[in-house]
PDB file of C-alpha atoms in Angstrom:
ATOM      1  CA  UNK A 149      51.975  23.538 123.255  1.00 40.00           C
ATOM      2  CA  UNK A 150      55.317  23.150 121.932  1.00 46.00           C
ATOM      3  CA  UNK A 151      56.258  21.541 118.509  1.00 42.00           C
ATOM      4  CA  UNK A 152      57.871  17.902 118.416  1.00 45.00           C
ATOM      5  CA  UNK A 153      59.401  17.810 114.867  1.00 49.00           C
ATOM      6  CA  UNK A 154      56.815  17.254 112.152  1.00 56.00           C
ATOM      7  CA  UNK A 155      53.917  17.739 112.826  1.00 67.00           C
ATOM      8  CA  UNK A 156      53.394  16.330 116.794  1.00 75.00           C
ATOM      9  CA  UNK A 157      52.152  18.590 119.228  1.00 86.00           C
ATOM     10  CA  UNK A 158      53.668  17.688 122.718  1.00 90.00           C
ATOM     11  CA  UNK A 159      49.920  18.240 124.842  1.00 91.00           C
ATOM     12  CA  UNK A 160      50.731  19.256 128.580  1.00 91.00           C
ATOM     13  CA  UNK A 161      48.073  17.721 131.238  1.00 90.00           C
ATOM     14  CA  UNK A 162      48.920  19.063 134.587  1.00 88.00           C
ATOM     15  CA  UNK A 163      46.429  17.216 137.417  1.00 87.00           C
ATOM     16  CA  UNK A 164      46.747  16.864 141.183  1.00 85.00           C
ATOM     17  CA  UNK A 165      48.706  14.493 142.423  1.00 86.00           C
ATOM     18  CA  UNK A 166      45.961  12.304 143.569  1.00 82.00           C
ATOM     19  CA  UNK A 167      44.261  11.687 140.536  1.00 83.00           C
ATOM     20  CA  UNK A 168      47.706  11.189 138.596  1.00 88.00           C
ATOM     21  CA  UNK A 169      48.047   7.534 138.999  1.00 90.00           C
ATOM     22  CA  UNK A 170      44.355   7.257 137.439  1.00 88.00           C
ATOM     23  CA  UNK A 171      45.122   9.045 134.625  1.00 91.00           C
ATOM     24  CA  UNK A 172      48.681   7.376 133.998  1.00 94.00           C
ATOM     25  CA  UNK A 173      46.681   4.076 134.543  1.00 93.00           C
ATOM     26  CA  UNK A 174      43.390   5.064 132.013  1.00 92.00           C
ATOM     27  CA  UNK A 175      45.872   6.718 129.180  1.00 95.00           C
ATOM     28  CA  UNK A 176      48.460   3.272 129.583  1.00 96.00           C
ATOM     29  CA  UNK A 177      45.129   1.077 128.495  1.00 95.00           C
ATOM     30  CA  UNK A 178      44.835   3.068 125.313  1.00 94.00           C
ATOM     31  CA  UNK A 179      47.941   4.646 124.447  1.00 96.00           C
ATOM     32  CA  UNK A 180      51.052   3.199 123.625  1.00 95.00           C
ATOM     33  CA  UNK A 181      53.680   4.411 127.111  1.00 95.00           C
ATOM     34  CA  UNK A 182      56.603   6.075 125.992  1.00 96.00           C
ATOM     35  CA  UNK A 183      59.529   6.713 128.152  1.00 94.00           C
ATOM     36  CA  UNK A 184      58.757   9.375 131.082  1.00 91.00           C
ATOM     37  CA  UNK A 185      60.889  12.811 130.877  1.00 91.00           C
ATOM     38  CA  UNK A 186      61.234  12.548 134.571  1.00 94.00           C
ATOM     39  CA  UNK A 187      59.312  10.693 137.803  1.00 92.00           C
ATOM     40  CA  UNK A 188      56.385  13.248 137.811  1.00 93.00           C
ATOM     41  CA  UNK A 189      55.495  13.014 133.589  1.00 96.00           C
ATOM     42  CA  UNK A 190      54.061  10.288 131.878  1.00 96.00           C
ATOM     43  CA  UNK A 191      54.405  10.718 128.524  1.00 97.00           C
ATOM     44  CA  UNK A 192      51.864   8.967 126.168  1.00 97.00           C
ATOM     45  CA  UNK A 193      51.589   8.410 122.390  1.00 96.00           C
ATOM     46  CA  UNK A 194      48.150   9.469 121.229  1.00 93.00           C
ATOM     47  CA  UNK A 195      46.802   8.304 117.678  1.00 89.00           C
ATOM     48  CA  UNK A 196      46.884  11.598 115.998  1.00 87.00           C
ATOM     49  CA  UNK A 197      50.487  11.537 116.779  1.00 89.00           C
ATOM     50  CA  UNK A 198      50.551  14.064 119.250  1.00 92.00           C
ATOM     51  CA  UNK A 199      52.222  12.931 122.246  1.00 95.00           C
ATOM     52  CA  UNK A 200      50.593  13.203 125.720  1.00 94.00           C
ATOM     53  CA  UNK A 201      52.483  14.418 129.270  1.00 95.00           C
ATOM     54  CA  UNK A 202      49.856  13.325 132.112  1.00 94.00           C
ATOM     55  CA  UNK A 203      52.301  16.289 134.491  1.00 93.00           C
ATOM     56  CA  UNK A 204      51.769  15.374 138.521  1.00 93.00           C
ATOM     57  CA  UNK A 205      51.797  18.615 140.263  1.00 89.00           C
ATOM     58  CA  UNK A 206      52.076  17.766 143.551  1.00 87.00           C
ATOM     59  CA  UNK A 207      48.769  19.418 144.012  1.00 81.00           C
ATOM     60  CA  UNK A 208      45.926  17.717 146.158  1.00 77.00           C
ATOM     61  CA  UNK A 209      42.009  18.211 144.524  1.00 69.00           C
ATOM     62  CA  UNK A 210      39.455  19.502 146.873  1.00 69.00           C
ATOM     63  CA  UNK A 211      37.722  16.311 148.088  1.00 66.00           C
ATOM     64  CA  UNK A 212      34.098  15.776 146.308  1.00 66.00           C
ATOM     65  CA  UNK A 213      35.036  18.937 144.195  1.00 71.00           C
ATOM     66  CA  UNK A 214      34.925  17.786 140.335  1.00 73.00           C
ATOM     67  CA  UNK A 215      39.138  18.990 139.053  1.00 75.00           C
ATOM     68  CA  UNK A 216      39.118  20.425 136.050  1.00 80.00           C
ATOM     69  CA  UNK A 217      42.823  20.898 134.042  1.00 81.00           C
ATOM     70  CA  UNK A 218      42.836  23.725 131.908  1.00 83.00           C
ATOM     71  CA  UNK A 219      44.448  23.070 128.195  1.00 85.00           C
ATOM     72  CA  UNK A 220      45.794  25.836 125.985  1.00 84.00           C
ATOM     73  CA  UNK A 221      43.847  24.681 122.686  1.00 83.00           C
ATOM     74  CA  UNK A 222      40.058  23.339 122.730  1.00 86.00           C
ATOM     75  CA  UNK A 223      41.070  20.657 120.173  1.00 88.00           C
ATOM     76  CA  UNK A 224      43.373  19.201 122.942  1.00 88.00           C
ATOM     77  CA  UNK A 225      40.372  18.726 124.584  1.00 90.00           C
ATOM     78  CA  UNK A 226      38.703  16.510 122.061  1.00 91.00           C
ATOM     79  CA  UNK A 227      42.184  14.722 121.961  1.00 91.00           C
ATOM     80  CA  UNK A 228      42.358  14.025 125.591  1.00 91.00           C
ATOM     81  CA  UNK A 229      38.679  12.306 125.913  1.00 91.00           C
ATOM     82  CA  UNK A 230      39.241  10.282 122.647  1.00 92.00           C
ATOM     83  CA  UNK A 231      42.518   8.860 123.917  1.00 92.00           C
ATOM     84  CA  UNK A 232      40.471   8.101 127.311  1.00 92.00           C
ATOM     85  CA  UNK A 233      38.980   4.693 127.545  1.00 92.00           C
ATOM     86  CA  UNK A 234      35.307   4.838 127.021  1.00 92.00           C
ATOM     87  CA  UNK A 235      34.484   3.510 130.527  1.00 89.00           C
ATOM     88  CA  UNK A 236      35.916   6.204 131.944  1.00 88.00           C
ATOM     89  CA  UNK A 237      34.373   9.171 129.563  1.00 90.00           C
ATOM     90  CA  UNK A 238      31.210  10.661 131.578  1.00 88.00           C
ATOM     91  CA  UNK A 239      30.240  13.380 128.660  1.00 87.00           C
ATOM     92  CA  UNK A 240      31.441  14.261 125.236  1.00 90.00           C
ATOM     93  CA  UNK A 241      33.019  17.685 124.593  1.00 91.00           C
ATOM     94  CA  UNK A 242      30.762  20.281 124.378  1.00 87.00           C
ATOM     95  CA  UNK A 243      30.684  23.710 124.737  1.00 88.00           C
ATOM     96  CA  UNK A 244      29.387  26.377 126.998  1.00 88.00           C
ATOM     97  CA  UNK A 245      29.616  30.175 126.948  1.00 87.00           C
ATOM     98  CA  UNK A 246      30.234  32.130 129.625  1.00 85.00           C
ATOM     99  CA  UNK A 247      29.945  36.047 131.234  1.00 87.00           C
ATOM    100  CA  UNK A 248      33.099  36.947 134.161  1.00 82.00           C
ATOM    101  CA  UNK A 249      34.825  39.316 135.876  1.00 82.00           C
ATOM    102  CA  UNK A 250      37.819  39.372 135.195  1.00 80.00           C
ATOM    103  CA  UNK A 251      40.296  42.203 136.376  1.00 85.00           C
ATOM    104  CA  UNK A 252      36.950  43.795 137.225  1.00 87.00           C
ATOM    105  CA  UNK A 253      35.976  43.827 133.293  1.00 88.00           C
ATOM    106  CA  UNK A 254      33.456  41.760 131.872  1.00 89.00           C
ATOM    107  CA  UNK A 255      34.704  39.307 129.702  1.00 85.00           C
ATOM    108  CA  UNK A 256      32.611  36.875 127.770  1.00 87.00           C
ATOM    109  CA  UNK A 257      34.206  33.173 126.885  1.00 83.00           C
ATOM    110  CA  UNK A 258      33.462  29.800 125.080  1.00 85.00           C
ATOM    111  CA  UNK A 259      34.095  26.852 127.775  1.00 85.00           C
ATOM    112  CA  UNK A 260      34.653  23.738 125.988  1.00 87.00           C
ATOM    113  CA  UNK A 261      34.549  20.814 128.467  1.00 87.00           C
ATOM    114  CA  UNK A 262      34.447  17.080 128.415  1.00 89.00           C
ATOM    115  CA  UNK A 263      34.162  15.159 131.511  1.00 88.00           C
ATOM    116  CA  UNK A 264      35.387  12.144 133.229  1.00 86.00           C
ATOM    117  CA  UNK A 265      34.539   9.635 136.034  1.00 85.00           C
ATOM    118  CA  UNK A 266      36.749   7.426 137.789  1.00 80.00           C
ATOM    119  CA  UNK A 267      35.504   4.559 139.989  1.00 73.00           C
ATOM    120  CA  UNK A 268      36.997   1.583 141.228  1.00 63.00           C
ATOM    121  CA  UNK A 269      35.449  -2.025 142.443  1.00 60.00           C
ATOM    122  CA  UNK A 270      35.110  -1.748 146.294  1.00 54.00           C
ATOM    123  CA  UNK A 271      35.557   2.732 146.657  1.00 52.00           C
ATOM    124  CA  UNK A 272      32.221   3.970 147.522  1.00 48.00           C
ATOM    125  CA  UNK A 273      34.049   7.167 146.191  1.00 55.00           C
ATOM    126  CA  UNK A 274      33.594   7.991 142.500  1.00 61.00           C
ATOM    127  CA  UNK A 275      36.375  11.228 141.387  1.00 66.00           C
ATOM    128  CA  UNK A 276      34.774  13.613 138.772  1.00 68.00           C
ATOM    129  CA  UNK A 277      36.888  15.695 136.571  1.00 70.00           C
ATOM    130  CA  UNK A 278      37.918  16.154 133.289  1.00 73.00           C
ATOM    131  CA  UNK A 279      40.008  18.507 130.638  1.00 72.00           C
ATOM    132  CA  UNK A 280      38.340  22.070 129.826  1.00 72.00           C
ATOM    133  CA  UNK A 281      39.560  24.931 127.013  1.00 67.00           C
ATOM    134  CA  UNK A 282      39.326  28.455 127.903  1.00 58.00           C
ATOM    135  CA  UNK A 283      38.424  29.252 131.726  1.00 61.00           C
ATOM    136  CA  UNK A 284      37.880  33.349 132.156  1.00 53.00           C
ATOM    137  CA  UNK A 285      40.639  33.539 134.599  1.00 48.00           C
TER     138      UNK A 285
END
């Protein structure tokens, strides 16, 4: 998260490259497009005055695997499926706690998640994903 000024966080969503367009596409029907850094970053200007970079990178998702983009604060996650359009939100943030291994310790975490669906007229393929806060790895 960096700072932007006053009080704007610049929010960094990294997702694979073949979901990017359908994010760029979702975030341009609510969000006011502001000028891209560079060809792989959209950058988007959420209502809380944050500003949004939907970051292609050049990764492909798993195919039928949900993708899930890992966000440094769990509020960014509330930010990210409010600035979605509603016919694209599959479930509201919530949380979920968590036992791992990680590093061969056992480490216990709060998950917070909110989930997404993509489908367009004529794909028999819906894409399942969302933003989550917090993954133990």
């Amino acid at each position: 998260m960096e700072s932007n000024g006053g009080n704007a966080n610049i929010i960094e969503f990294p997702v694979p490259s073949d979901e990017w367009q359908l994010y760029v596409d979702a975030f341009s029907e609510t969000c006011e497009r502001l000028a891209d850094p560079n060809s792989f970053t959209a950058a988007f200007q959420l209502e809380s005055d944050d500003i949004l970079y939907v970051i292609n990178t050049n990764d492909s998702m798993i195919a039928g695997t949900p993708s899930f983009t890992d966000v440094p604060h769990a509020g960014f996650v509330d930010l990210i499926y409010l600035a979605m359009p509603p016919k694209y939100r599959l479930k509201k943030p919530y949380d979920v706690n968590v036992t791992a291994l990680r590093n061969g310790e056992i480490v216990e975490a709060t998950l917070r998640f909110a989930e997404f669906k993509f489908s367009k007229e004529g794909e028999l393929v819906e894409r399942t994903g969302g933003v989550i806060h917090n993954p133990p790895y």
